[in-house]
Coordinates of C-alpha atoms and ligand atoms in Angstrom, one line a residue:
Chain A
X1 CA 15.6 -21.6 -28.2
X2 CA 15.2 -21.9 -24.7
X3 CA 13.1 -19.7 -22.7
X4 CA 16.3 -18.7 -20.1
X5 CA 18.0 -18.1 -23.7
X6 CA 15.4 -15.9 -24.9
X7 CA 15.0 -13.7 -21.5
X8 CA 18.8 -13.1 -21.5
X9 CA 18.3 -11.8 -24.9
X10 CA 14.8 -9.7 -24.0
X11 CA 16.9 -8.5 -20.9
X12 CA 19.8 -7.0 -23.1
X13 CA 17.7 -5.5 -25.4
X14 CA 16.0 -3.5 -22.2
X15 CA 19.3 -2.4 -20.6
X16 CA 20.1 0.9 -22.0
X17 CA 23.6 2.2 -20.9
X18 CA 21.4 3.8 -17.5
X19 CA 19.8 0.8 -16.7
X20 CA 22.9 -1.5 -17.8
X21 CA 25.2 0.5 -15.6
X22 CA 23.1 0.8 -12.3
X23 CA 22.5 -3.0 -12.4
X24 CA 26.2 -4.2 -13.0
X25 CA 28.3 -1.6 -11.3
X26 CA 26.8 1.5 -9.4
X27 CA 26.4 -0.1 -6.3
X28 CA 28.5 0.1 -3.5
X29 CA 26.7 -1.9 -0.8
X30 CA 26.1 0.2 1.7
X31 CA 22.6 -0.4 2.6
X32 CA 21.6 3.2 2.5
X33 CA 18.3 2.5 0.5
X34 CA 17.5 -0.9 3.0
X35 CA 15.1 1.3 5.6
X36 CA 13.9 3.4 2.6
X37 CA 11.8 0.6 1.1
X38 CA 8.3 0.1 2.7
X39 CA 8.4 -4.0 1.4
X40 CA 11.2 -4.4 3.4
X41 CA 10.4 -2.0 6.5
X42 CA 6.6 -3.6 6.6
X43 CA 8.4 -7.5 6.3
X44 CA 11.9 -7.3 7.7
X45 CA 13.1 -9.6 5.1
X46 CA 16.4 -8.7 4.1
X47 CA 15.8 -10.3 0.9
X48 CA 13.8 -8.1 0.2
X49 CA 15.6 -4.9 0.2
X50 CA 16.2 -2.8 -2.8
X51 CA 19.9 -4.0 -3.2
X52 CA 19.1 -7.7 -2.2
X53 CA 16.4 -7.5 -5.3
X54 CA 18.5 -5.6 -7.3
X55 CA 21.9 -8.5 -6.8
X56 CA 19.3 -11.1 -8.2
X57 CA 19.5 -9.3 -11.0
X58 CA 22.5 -8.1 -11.1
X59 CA 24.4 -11.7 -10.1
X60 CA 23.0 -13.0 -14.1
X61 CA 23.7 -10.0 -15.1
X62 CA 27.8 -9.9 -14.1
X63 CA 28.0 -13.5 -15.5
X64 CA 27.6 -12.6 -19.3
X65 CA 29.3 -8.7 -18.9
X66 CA 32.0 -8.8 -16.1
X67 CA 35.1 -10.4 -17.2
X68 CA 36.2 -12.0 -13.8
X69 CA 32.6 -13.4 -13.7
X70 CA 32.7 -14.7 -16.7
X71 CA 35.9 -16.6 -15.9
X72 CA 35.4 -17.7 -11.8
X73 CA 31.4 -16.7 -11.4
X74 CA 31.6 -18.8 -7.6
X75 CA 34.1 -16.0 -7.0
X76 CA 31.7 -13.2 -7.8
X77 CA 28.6 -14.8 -7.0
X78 CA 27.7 -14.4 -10.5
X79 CA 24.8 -16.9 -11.7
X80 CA 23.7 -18.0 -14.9
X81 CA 19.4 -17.7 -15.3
X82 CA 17.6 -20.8 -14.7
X83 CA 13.9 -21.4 -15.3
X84 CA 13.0 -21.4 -11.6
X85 CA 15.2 -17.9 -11.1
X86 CA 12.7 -16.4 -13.9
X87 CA 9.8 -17.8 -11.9
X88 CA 11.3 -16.1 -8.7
X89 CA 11.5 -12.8 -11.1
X90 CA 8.2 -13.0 -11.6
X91 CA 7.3 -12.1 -7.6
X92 CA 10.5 -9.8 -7.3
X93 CA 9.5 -7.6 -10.2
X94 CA 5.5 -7.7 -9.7
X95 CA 5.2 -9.1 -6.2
X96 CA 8.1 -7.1 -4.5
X97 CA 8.8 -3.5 -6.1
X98 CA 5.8 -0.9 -6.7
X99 CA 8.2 0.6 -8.8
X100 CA 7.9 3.8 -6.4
X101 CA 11.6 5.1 -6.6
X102 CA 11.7 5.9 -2.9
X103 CA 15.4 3.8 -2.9
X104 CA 16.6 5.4 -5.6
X105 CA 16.2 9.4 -4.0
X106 CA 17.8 7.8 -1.4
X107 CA 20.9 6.0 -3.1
X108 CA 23.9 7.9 -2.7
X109 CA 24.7 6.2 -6.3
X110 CA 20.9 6.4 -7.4
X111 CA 20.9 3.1 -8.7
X112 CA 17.6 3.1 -10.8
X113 CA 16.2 0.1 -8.9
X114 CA 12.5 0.2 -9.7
X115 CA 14.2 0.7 -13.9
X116 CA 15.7 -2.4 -13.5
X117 CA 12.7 -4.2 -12.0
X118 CA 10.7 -2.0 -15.1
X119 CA 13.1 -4.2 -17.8
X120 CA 12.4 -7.7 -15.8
X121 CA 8.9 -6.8 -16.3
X122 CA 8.8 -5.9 -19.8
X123 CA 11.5 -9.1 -20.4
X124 CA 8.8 -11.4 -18.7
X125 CA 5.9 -10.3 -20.6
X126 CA 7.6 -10.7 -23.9
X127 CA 8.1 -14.7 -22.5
X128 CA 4.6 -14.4 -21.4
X129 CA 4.9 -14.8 -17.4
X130 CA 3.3 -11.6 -16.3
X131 CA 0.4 -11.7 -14.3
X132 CA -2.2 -12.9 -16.3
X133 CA -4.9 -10.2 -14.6
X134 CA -2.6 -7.0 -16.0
X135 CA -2.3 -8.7 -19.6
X136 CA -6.3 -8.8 -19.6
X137 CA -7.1 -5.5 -18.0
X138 CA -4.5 -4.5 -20.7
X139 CA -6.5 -6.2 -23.2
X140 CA -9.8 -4.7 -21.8
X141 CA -8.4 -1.2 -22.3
X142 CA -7.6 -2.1 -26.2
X143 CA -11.1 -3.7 -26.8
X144 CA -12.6 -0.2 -25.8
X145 CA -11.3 1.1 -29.1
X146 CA -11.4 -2.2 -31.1
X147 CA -15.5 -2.3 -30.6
X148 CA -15.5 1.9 -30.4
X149 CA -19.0 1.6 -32.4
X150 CA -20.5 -0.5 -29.8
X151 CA -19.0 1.0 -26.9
X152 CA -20.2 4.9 -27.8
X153 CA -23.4 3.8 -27.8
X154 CA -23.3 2.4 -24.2
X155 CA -20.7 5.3 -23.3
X156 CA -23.6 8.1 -24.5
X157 CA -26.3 5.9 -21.7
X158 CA -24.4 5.5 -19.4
X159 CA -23.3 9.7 -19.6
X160 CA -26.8 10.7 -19.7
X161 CA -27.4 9.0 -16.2
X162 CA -24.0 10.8 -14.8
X163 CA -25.5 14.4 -16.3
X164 CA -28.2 14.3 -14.8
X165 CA -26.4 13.7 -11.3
X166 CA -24.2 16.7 -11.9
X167 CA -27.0 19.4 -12.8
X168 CA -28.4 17.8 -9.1
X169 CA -25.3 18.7 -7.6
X170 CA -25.0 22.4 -9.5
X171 CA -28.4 23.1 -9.3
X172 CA -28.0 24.0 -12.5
X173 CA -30.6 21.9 -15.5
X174 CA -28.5 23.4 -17.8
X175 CA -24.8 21.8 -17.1
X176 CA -23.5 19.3 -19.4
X177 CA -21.2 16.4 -20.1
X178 CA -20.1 17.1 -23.6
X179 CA -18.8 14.1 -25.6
X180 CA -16.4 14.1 -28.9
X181 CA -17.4 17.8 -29.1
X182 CA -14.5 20.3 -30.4
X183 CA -12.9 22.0 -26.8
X184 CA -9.9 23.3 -25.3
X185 CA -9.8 20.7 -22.8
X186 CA -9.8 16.6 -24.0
X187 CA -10.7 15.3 -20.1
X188 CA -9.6 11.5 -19.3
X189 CA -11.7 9.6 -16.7
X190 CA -11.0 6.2 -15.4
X191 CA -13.8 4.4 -16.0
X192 CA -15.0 4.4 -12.5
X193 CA -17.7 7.0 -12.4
X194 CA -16.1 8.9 -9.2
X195 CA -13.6 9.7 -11.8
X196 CA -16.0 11.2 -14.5
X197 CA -18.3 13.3 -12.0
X198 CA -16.3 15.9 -9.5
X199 CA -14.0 17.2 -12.9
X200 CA -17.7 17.9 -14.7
X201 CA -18.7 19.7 -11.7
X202 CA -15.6 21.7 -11.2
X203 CA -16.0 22.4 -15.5
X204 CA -19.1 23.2 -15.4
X205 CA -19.1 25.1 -12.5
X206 CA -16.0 27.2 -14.1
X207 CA -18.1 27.0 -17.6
X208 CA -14.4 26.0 -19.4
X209 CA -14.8 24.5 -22.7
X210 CA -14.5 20.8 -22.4
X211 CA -14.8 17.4 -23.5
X212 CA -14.9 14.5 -21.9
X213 CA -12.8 11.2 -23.5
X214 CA -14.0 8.3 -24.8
X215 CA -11.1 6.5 -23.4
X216 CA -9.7 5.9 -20.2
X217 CA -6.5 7.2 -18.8
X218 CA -5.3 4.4 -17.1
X219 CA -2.5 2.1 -19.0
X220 CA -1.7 -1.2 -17.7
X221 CA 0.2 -2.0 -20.2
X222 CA 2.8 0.4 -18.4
X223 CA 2.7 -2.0 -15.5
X224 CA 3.7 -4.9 -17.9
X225 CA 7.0 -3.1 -19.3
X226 CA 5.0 -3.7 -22.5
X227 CA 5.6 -0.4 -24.5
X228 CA 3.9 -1.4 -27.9
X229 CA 0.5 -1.7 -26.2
X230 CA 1.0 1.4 -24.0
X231 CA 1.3 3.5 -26.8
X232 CA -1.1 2.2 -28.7
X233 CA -3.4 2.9 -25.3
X234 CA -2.2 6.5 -25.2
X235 CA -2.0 6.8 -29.2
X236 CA -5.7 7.0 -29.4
X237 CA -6.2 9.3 -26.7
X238 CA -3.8 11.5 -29.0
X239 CA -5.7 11.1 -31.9
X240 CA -9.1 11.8 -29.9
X241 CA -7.4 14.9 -29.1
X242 CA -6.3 16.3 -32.1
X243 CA -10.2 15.3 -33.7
X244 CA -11.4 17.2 -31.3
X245 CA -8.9 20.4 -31.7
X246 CA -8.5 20.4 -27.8
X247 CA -5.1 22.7 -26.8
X248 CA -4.7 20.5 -23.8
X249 CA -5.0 16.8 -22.2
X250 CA -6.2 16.8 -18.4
X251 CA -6.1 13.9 -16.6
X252 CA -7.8 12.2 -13.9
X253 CA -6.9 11.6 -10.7
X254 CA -4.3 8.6 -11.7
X255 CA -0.3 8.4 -10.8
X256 CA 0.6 5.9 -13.8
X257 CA -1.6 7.9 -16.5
X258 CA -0.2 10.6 -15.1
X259 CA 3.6 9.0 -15.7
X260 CA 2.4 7.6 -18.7
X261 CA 1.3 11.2 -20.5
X262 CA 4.0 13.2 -18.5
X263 CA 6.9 12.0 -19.6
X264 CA 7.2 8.2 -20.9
X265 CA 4.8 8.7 -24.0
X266 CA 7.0 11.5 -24.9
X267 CA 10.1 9.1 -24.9
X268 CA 8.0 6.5 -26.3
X269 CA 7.2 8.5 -29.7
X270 CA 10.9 10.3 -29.5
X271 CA 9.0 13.8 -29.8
X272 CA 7.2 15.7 -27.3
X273 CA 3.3 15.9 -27.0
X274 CA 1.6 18.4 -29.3
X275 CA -1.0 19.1 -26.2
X276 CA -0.3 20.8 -23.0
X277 CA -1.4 17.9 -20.1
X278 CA -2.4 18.0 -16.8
X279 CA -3.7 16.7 -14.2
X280 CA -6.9 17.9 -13.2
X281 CA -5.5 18.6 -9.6
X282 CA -3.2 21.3 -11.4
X283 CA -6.7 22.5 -13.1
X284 CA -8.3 22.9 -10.4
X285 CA -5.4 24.7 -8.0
X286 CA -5.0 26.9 -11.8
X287 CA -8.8 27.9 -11.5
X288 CA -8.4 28.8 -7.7
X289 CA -5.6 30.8 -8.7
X290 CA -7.6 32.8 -11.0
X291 CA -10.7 33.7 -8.4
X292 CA -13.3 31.2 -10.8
X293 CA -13.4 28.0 -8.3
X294 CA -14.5 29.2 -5.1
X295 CA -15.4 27.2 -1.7
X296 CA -17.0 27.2 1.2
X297 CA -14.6 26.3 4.1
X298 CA -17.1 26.8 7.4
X299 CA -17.7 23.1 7.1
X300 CA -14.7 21.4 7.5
X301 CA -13.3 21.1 10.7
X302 CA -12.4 17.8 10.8
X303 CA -8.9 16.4 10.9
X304 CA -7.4 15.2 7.6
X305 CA -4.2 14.3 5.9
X306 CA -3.3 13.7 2.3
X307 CA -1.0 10.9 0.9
X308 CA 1.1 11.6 -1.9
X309 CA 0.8 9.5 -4.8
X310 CA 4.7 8.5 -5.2
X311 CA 3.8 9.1 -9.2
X312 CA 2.3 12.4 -8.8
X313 CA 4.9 13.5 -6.2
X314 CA 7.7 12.0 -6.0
X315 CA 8.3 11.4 -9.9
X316 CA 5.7 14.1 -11.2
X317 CA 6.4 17.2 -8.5
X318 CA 3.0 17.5 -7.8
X319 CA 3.3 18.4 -4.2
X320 CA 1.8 22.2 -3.5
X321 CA -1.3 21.9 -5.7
X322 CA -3.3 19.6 -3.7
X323 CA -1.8 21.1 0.1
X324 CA -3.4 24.8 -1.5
X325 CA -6.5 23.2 -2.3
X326 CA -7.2 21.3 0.6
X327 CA -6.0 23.8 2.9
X328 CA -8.7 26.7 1.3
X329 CA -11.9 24.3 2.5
X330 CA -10.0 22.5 5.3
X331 CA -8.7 24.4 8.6
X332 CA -7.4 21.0 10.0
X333 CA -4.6 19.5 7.6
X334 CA -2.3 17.5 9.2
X335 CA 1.0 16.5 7.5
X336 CA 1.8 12.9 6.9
X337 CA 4.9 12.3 8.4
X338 CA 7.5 12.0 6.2
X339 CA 5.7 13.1 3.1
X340 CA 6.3 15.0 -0.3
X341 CA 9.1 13.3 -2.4
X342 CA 10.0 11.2 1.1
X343 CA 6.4 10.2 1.3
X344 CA 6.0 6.1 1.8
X345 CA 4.4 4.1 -1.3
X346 CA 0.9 3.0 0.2
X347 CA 2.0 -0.5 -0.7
X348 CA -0.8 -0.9 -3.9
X349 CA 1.6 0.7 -6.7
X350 CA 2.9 -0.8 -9.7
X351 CA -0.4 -2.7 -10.3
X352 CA -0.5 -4.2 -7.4
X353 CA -4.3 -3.6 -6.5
X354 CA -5.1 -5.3 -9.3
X355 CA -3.7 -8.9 -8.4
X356 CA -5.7 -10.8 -5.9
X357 CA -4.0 -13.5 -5.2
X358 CA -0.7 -11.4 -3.7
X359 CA -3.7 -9.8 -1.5
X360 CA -2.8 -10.5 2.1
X361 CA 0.9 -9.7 0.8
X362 CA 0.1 -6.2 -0.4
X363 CA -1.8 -5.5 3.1
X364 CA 0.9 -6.5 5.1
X365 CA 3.0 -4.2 2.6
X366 CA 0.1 -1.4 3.3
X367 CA 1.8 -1.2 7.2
X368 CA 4.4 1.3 6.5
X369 CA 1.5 3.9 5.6
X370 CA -1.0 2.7 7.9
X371 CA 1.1 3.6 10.7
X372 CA 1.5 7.3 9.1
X373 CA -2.2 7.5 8.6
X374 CA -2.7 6.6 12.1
X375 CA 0.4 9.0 13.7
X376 CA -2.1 11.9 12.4
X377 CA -4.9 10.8 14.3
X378 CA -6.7 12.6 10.9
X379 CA -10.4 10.9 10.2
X380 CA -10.4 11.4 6.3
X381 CA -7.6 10.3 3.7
X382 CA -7.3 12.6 1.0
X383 CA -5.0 11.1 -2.7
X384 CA -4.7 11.7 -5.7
X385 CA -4.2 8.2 -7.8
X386 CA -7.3 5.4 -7.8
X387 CA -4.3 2.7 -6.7
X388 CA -3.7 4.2 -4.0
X389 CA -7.8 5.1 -2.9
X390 CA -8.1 1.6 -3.3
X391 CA -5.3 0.2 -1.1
X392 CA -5.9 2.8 1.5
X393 CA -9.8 1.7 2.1
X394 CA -8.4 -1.8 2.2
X395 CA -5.6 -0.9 5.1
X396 CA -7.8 1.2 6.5
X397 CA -10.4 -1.3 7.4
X398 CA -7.3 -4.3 8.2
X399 CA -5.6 -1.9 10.8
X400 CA -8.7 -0.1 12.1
X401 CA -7.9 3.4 10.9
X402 CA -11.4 4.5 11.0
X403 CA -10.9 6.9 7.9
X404 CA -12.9 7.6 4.8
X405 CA -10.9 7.6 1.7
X406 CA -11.4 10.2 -1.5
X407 CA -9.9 11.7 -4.0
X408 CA -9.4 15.4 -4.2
X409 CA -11.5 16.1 -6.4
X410 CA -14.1 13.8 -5.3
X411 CA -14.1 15.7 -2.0
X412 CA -13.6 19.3 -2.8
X413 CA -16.7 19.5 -5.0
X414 CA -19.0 18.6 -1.9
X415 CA -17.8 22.2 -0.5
X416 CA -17.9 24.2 -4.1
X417 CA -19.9 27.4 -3.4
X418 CA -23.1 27.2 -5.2
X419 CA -25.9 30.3 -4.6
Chain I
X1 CA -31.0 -14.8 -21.3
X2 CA -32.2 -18.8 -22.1
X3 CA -34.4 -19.2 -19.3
X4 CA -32.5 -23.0 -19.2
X5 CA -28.8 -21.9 -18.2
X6 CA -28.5 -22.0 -15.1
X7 CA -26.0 -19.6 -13.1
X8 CA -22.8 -21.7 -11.4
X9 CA -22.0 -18.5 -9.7
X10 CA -23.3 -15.5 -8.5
X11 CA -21.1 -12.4 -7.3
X12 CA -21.8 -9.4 -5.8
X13 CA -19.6 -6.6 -7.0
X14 CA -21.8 -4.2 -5.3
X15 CA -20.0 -0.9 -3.9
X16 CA -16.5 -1.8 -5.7
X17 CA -14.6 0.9 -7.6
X18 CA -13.7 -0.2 -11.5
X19 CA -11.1 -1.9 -12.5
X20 CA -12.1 -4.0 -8.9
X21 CA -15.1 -5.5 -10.6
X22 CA -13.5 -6.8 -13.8
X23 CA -10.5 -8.4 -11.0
X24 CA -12.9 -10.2 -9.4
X25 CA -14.9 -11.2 -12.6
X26 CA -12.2 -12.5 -13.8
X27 CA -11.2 -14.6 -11.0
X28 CA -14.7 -16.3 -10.4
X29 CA -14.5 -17.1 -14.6
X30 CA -11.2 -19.2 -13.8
X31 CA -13.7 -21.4 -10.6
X32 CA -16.7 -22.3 -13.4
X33 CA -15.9 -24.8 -15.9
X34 CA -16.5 -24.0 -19.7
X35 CA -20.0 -23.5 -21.1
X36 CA -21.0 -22.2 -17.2
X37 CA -22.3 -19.1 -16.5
X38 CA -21.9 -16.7 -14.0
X39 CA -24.3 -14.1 -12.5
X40 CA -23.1 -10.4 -10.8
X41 CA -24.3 -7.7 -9.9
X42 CA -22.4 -4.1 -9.4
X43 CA -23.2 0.0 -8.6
X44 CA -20.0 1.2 -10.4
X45 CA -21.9 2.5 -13.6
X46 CA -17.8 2.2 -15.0
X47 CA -18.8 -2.0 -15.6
X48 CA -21.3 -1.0 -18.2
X49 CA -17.7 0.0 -20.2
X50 CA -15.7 -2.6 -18.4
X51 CA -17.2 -5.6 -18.7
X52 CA -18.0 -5.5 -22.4
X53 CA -14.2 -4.5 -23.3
X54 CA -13.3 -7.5 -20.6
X55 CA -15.5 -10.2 -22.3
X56 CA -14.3 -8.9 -25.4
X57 CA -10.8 -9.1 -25.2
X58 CA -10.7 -12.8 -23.3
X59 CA -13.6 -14.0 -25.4
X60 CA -15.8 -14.6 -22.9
X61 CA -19.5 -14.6 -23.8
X62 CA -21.3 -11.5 -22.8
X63 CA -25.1 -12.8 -22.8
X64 CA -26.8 -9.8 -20.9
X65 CA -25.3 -6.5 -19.1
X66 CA -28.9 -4.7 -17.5
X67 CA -29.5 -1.9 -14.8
X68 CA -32.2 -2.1 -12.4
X69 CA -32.6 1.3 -9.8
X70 CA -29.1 1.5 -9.6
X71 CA -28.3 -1.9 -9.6
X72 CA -25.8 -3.2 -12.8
X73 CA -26.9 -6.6 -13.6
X74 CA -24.6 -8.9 -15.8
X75 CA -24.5 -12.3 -17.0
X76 CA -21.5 -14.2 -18.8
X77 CA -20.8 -17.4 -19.7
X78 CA -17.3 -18.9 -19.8
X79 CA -15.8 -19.9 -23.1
X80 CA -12.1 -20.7 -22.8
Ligands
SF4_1 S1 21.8 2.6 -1.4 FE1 22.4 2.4 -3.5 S2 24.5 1.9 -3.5 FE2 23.8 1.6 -1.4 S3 23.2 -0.6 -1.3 FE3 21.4 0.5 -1.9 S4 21.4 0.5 -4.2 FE4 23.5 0.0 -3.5
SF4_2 S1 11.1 1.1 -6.0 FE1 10.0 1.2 -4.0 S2 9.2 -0.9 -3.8 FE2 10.8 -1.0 -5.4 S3 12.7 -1.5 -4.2 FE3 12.6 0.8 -4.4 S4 11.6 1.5 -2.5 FE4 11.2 -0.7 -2.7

């Protein structure tokens, strides 16, 4: 069969009646979601609008399902798919859309834009022309279970190290990093240690009873559309979980594992989660709550702003926890401008970060926020998503921003309390 | 590590953030020919996870993965 033949097919499969019905016949053209799109606001290329990436779509689409394109396609501009189209696919559904959903709060029709860019991904992987980096970093994050004998036995060094580093920081020779120990909290790192040591602080500090994962949270098979691999990804996080007799999943500072736990591994399994999961930004703003995570605010004078990770606010509603939190240690917040659900993709999403070679693209992409950072004159970033730490410290040193990056977490536990 | 294999490349991943150091690992693998070997070094304590899983799952050779005051030291050689 040929490969235009088999990604038709692929694409049909993917196109519920949601995703079917926003491609061939919600929109109405009127250009609404144009200036919502940072791609097209940071390049001015028309072509690369949501609608404009959406028609590409949409054009093949109308040739095999809409009856006057099926008869006079020149008439409708329908198109059939040709092997250099699925090539251009390739950039318009990795390359051009984070996948942030910013055009589709701001579609009178919401047409589900970044869905339909989701089903070109998932059609291309299945025809193998996805970026080759995501499929390995995919890979990488399946070996980890694969060769788990190997890998506990560097996972247990390399914790020791990191312990050692948090009873420093607590002042306290007795705080621990517990590992596949029963708990009520399962807690997923990235593997980047910045991820694994501000949550044991704050846990320790509360003395909650917790575990930390021998997995990561992250899931690039998300990125790819390819669903069997993410749930195998998240699948063993779940059965960590239940070994362990945890009540609850909490997550690291990470927008897609966040989306990934949230709500697309429920619809993955077609049955909700039998843990409670969180991130650990809602753990922490939870433990202010209750008086048991206290801070020391005289320090912090200095200006900052906070970016919201489109997956943790926009899509997850995240959007108070992290304000209340920063605003108890920090009496100089300033508001990114717009922010919350409106806030601006930093231009790194979707897996972006992790492709090199669209590099200079994705910093010329990185404008839109740049500019925000820069309207608040703050001198430190605060996020809550390792995609977007990443592509902030890059556009921060391209546009001379001048700002230090961090997560939350990473930041708050430098102001913790500790007698 | 044979003390005859010589290194093609060397990298410094130093003060880069996993997944970063597996990106660039990977794309300095795909500038050395097969049977080459490349030499990096990194401070993310996340590659001593990372770059086994990595090697793993492309079947590169992992020949050594060390840590020197603070310093991760890794060797691999290309296969494919
Ligand atoms: S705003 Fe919605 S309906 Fe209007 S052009 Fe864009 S996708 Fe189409
Ligand atoms: S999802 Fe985001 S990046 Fe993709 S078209 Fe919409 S606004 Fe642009």
């Amino acid at each position: 069969m040929s490969i235009t033949r088999t990604a038709l097919e692929e694409v049909e499969k993917r196109f519920n009646r949601l995703i079917g019905t926003s491609a061939t016949n919600l929109c109405t053209h009127c250009g609404w979601c144009v200036e919502s799109c940072h791609v097209y606001l940071s390049t001015l290329n028309p072509e690369l609008s949501p609608v404009a990436k959406t028609e590409r779509v949409r054009r093949v689409l109308k040739r095999s399902h809409d009856w006057l394109s099926k008869l006079v396609p020149f008439w409708t501009g329908a198109a059939d798919l040709t092997e250099s189209e699925l090539d251009k696919w390739v950039e318009l559904a990795y390359k051009y859309c984070t996948l942030c959903e910013r055009c589709v709060i701001n579609c009178p029709m919401a047409v589900e834009t970044p869905q339909i860019m989701g089903a070109i991904r998932g059609t291309l992987t299945s025809i193998k022309k996805s970026p080759e980096i995501l499929d390995q970093l995919t890979g990488a994050e399946i070996a980890r279970e694969d060769g788990l004998d190997m890998m506990r036995e560097i996972f247990r060094e390399h914790i020791v190290d990191l312990e050692k580093e948090v009873q420093e920081k607590l002042n306290n020779p007795s705080a621990k990093i517990p590992i596949e120990e029963e708990a009520e909290i399962l807690y997923v790192p990235l593997s980047g240690v910045h991820t694994i040591i501000p949550p044991a602080v704050i846990f320790n500090y509360v003395g909650a009873s917790w575990t930390l994962s021998m997995f990561e949270s992250s899931n690039y098979a998300m990125f790819l559309g390819d669903i069997p691999r993410a749930k195998q990804i998240v699948n063993r996080i779940l059965k960590e979980a239940e070994r362990l007799n945890v009540k609850e999943i909490v997550l690291s500072e990470c927008g897609h594992a966040y989306a990934a736990f949230r709500w697309e591994a429920p619809k993955w399994f077609g049955e909700p989660l039998k843990f409670k999961v969180s991130s650990i930004l809602e753990v922490m703003d939870d433990y202010l709550e209750t008086g048991v995570l206290t801070f020391d605010s005289s320090q912090n004078g200095e200006a900052i702003t906070y970016h919201d990770p489109c997956n943790i606010g926009r899509k997850g509603g995240i959007f108070e926890e992290p304000r209340r939190i920063i605003n108890v240690i920090s009496s100089n917040y300033r508001e990114m401008y717009p922010s919350r659900e409106q806030n601006f993709c930093c231009g790194g999403g979707g897996g972006l970060v992790a492709n090199t070679d669209w590099q200079d693209y994705r910093i010329e992409t990185g404008k839109v926020k740049a500019d925000q950072i820069r309207e608040t004159r703050a001198k430190k970033v605060l996020t809550s998503c390792d995609n977007c730490l990443h592509q902030i410290q890059e556009i921060s040193e391209y546009y001379d921003l001048n700002v230090e990056v961090s997560n939350v977490s990473q930041w708050a536990i430098s102001a913790l309390t500790i007698t | 590590m044979d003390k005859d294999m010589s290194i093609a490349k060397t990298l410094n991943l130093e003060g880069l953030l996993c997944p970063i150091p597996v990106v660039k690992l990977s794309n300095a693998v795909k500038g050395i020919g097969v049977g080459e070997v490349i030499e990096a070094t990194a401070t993310d304590p996340g590659v001593m996870m990372d770059i086994p899983a990595w090697c793993k799952s492309t079947g590169n050779d992992l020949i050594s993965l060390d840590k020197e005051d603070g310093i991760f030291r890794f060797v691999v050689c290309r296969v494919n």
